[in-house]
Tab-separated table of C-alpha atoms in Angstrom:
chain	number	residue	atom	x	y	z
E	1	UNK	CA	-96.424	128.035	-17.549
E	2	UNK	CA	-93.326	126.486	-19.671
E	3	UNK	CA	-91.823	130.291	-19.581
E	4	UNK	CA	-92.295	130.373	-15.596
E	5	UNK	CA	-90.746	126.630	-14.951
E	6	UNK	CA	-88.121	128.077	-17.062
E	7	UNK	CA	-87.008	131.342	-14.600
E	8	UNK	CA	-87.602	129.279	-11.684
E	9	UNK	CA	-85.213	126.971	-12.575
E	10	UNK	CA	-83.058	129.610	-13.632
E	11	UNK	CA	-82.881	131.535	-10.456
E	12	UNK	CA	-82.208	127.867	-8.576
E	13	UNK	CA	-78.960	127.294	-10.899
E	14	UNK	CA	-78.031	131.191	-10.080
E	15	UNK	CA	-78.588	130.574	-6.310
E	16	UNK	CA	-76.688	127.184	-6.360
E	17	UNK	CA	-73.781	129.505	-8.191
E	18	UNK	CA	-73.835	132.477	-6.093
E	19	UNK	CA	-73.658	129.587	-2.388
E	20	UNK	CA	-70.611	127.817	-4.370
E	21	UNK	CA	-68.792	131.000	-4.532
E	22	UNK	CA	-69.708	132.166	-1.211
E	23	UNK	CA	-68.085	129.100	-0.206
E	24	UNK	CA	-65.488	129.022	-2.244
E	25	UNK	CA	-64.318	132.569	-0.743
E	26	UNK	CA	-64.455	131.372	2.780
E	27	UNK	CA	-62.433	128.258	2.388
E	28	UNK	CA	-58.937	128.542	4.398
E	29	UNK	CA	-55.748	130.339	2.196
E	30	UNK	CA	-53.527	128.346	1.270
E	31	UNK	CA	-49.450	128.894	1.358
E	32	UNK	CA	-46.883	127.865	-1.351
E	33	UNK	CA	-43.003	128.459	-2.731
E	34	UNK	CA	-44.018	130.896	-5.729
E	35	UNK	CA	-40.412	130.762	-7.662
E	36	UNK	CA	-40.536	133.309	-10.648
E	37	UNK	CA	-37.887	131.514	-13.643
E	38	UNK	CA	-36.651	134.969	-14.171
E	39	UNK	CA	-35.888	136.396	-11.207
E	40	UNK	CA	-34.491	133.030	-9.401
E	41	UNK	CA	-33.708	130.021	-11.814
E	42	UNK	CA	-32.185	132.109	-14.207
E	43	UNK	CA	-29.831	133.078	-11.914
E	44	UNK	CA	-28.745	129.395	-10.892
E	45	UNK	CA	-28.014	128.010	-14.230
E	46	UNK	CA	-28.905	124.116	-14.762
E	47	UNK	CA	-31.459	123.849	-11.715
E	48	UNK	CA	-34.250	121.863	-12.450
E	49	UNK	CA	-38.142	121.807	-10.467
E	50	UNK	CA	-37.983	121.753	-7.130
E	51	UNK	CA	-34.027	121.980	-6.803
E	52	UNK	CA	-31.898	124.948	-7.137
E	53	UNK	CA	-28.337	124.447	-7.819
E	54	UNK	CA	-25.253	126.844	-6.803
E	55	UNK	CA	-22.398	126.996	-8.198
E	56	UNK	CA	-19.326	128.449	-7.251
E	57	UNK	CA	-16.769	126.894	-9.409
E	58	UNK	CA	-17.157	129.570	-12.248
E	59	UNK	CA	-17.130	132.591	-9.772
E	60	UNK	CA	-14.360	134.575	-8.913
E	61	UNK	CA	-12.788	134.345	-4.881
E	62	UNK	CA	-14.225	137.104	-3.771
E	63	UNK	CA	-17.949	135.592	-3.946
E	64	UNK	CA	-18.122	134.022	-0.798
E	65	UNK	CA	-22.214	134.057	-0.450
E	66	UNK	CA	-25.469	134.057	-2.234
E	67	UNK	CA	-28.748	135.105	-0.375
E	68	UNK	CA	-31.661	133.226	-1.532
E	69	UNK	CA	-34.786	135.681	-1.667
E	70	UNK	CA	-37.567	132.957	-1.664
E	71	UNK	CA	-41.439	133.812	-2.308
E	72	UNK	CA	-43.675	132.692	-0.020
E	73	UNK	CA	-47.291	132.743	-1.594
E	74	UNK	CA	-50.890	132.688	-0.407
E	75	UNK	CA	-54.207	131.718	-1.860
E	76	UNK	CA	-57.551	133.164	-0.610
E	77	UNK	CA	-57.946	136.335	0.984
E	78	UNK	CA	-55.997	138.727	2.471
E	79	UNK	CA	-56.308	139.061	6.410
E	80	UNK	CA	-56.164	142.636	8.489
E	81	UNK	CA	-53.920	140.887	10.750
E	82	UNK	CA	-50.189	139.123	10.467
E	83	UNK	CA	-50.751	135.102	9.814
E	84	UNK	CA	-47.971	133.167	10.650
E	85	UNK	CA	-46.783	130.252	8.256
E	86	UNK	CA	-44.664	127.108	8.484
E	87	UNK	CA	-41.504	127.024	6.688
E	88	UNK	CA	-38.968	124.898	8.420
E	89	UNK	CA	-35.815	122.534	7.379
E	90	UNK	CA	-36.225	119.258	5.804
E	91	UNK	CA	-33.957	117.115	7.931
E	92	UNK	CA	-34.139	114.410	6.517
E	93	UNK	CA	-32.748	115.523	2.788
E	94	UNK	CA	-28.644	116.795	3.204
E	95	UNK	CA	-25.579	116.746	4.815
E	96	UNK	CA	-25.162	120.684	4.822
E	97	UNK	CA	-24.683	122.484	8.002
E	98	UNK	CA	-26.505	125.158	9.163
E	99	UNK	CA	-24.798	127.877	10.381
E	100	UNK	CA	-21.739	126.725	8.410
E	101	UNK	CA	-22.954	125.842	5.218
E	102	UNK	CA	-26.006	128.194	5.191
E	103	UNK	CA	-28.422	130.142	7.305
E	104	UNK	CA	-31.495	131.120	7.439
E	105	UNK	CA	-31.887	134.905	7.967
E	106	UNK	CA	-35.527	135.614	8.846
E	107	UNK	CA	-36.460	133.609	12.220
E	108	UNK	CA	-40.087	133.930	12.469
E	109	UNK	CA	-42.649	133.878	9.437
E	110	UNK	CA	-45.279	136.009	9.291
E	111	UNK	CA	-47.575	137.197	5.896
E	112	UNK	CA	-48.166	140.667	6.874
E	113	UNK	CA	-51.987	142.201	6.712
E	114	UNK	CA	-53.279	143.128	3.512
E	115	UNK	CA	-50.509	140.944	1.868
E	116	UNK	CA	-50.608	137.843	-0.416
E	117	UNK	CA	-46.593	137.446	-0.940
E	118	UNK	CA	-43.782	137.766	1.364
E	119	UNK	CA	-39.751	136.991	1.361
E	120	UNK	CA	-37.800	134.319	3.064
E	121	UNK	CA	-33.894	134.853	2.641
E	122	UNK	CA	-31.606	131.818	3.246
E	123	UNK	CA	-27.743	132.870	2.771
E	124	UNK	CA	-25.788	130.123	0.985
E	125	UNK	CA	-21.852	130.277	1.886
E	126	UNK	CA	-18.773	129.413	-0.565
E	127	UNK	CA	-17.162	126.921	2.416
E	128	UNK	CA	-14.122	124.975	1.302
E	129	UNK	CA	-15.779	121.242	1.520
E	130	UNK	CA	-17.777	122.292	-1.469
E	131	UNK	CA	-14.637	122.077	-3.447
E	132	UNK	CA	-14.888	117.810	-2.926
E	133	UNK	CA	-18.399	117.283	-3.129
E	134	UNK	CA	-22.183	119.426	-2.994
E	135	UNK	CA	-23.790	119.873	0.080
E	136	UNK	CA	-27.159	119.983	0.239
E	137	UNK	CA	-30.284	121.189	2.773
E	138	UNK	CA	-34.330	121.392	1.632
E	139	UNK	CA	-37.123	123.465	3.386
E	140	UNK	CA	-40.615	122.583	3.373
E	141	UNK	CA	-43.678	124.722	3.447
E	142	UNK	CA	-46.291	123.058	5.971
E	143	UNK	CA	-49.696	123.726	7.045
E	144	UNK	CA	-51.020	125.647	10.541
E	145	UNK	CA	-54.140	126.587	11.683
E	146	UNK	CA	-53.776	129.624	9.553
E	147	UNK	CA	-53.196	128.030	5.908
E	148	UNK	CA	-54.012	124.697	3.968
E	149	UNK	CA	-50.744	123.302	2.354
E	150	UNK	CA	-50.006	123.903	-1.494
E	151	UNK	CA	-51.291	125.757	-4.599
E	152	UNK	CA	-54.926	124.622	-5.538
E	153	UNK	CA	-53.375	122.701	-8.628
E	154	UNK	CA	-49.943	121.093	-8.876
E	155	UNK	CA	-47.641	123.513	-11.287
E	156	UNK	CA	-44.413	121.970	-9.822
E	157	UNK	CA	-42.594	122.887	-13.383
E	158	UNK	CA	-42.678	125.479	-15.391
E	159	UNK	CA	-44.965	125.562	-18.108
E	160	UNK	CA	-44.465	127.371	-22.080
E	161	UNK	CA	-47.217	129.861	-21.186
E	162	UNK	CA	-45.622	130.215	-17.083
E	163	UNK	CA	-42.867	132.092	-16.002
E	164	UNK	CA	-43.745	130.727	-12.351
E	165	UNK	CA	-43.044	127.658	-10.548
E	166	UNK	CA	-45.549	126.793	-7.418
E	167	UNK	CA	-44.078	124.361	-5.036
E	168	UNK	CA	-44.331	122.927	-1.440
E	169	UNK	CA	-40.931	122.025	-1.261
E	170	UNK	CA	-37.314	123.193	-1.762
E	171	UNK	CA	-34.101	121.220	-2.349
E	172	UNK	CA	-31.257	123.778	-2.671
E	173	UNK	CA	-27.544	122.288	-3.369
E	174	UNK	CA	-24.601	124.325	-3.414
E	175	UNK	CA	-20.466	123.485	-4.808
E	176	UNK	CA	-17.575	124.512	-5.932
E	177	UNK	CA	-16.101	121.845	-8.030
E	178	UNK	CA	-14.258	122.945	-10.892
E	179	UNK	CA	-13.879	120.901	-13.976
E	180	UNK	CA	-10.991	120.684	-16.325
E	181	UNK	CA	-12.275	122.568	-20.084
E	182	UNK	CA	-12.381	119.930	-22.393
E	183	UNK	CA	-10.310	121.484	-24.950
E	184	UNK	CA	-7.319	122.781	-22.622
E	185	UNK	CA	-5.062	120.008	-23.745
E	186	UNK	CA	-5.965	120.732	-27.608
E	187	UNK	CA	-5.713	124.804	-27.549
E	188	UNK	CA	-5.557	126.083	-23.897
E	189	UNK	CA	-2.270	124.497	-22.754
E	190	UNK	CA	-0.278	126.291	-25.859
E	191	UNK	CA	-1.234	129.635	-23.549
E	192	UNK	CA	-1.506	129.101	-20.031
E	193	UNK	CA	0.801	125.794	-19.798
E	194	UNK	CA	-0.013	122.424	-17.418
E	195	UNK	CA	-3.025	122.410	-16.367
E	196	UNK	CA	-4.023	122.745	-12.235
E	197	UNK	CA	-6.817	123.316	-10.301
E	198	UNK	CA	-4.751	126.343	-8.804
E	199	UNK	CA	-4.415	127.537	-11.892
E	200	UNK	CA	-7.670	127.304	-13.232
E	201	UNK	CA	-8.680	129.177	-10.297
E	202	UNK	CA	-6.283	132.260	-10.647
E	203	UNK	CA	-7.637	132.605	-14.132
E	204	UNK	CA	-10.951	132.811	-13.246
E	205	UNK	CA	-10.269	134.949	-10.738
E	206	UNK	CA	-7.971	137.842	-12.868
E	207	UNK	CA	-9.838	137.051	-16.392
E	208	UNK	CA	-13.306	136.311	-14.834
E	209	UNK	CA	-13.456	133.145	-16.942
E	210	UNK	CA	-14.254	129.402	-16.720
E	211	UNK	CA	-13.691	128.566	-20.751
E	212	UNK	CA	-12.068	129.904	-23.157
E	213	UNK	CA	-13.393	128.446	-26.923
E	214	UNK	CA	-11.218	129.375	-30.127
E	215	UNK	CA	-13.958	130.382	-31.617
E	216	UNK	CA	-14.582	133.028	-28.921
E	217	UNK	CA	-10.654	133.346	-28.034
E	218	UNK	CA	-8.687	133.675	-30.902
E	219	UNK	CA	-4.708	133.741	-30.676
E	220	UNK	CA	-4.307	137.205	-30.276
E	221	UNK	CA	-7.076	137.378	-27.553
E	222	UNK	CA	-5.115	134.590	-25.779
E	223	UNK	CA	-2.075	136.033	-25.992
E	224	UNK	CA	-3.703	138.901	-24.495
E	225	UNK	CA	-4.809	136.947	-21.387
E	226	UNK	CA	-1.605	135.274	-20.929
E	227	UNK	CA	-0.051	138.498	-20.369
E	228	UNK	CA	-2.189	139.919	-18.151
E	229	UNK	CA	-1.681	136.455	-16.151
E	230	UNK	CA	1.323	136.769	-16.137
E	231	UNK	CA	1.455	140.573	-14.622
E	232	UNK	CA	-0.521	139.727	-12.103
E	233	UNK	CA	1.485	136.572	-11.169
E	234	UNK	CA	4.106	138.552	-10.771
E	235	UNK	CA	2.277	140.605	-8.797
E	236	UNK	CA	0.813	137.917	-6.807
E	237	UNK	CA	4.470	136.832	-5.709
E	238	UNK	CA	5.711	139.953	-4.836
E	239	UNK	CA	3.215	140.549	-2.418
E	240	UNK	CA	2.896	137.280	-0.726
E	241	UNK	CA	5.925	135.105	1.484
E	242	UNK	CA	5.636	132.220	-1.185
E	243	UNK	CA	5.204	132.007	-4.788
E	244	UNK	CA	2.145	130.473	-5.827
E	245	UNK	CA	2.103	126.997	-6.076
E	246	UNK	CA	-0.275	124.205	-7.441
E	247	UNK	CA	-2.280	121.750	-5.559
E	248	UNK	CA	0.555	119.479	-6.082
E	249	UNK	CA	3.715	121.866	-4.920
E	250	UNK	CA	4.508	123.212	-8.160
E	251	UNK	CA	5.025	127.099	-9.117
E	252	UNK	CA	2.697	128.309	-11.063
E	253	UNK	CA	4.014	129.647	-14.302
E	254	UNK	CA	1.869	130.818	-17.628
């Protein structure tokens, strides 16, 4: 009798397991930011959860844009049909302007059948008001009749054993602010003379450099780079009406 009560009680706790799951499996998806470290963060240096930080300053002239390829994540089951999702601006979170600042390149959002991942590109442009101060925008994922809103547990940073990030929201901020090296007044200066934003900015755009430490640039590799500044300053004059001057009037001279 003892061994029957037993296997009847067993096959109750295996039917209350197997009606969990079954419910379980036909709960509504749910739809998140999925940001791999790797492939995203790593290539925004010094942005933190939730907020991904563009910088211009150390990149050359010609960069005038970064596209944002953002993963859009779902939870559940796969459909055999295209789902649309929410992802719209946060308006309340930036000054940036949209069509100026950035855009958003797809304009309708769909997770295709038989997928669990899809891409939304935003296109963030090198303007020149990022040169005085950051502009920022945010997008938010949000839920529809199609999906529930957010991961099933909150992983907003990244973890040791995680090389993913899941996320609702999205605060990107973009400049182009350059700031003085801290030792060009102690070692730079004895190379490439008075220092100028101007100037800063021709170097980085012929050497492909922001800093330059002694410990890394030696004499003779400065020496190197102050002649190759100074050929294509020369070069720079002949082909344009006026010498290049500073942000203060003054020719440029290494």
């Amino acid at each position: 009798m003892k061994r029957l009560l037993i296997i009847f009680i067993g096959c109750l706790m295996f039917a209350a397991c197997k009606k969990e799951s079954l419910q379980q499996y036909t709960e509504k998806s749910r739809v998140y930011l999925s940001l791999r470290r790797d492939s995203l963060y790593s290539k925004f240096p010094l942005s933190t959860a939730g907020n991904l930080i563009i910088d211009y300053a150390p990149q050359k002239s010609t960069k005038q844009k970064d596209t944002l390829r953002l993963r859009i994540q779902i939870s559940g089951s796969a459909a055999n049909s295209d789902r649309a999702f929410v992802f719209e601006r946060n308006a309340s979170i930036g000054t940036a302007k949209e069509g100026t600042d950035f855009d958003l390149l797809d304009k309708s959002f769909l997770m295709p059948a038989g997928k669990f991942n899809t891409i939304v590109r935003v296109v963030v442009y090198r303007n020149p008001n990022m040169a005085k101060q950051p502009v920022t925008f945010a997008y938010n994922v949000k839920a529809n009749e199609n999906f529930e809103l957010g991961p099933d547990r909150d992983t907003i940073g990244f973890t040791n054993n995680s090389a993913v990030m899941n996320m609702v929201a999205l605060r990107v901020t973009a400049k182009d602010i350059l700031v003085k090296p801290d030792n060009w007044e102690s070692y730079i200066k004895t190379y490439f003379g008075v220092y100028s934003e101007v100037k800063h900015r021709f170097v980085i755009d012929i050497t492909g450099l922001v800093n330059f430490p002694a410990a890394t640039y030696p004499v003779g590799r400065m020496n190197t780079f102050r002649n190759t500044l100074r050929t294509a300053l020369t070069k720079y004059n002949t082909e344009h009406p006026e010498k290049l001057k500073d942000e203060n009037g003054i020719e440029i001279s290494f």
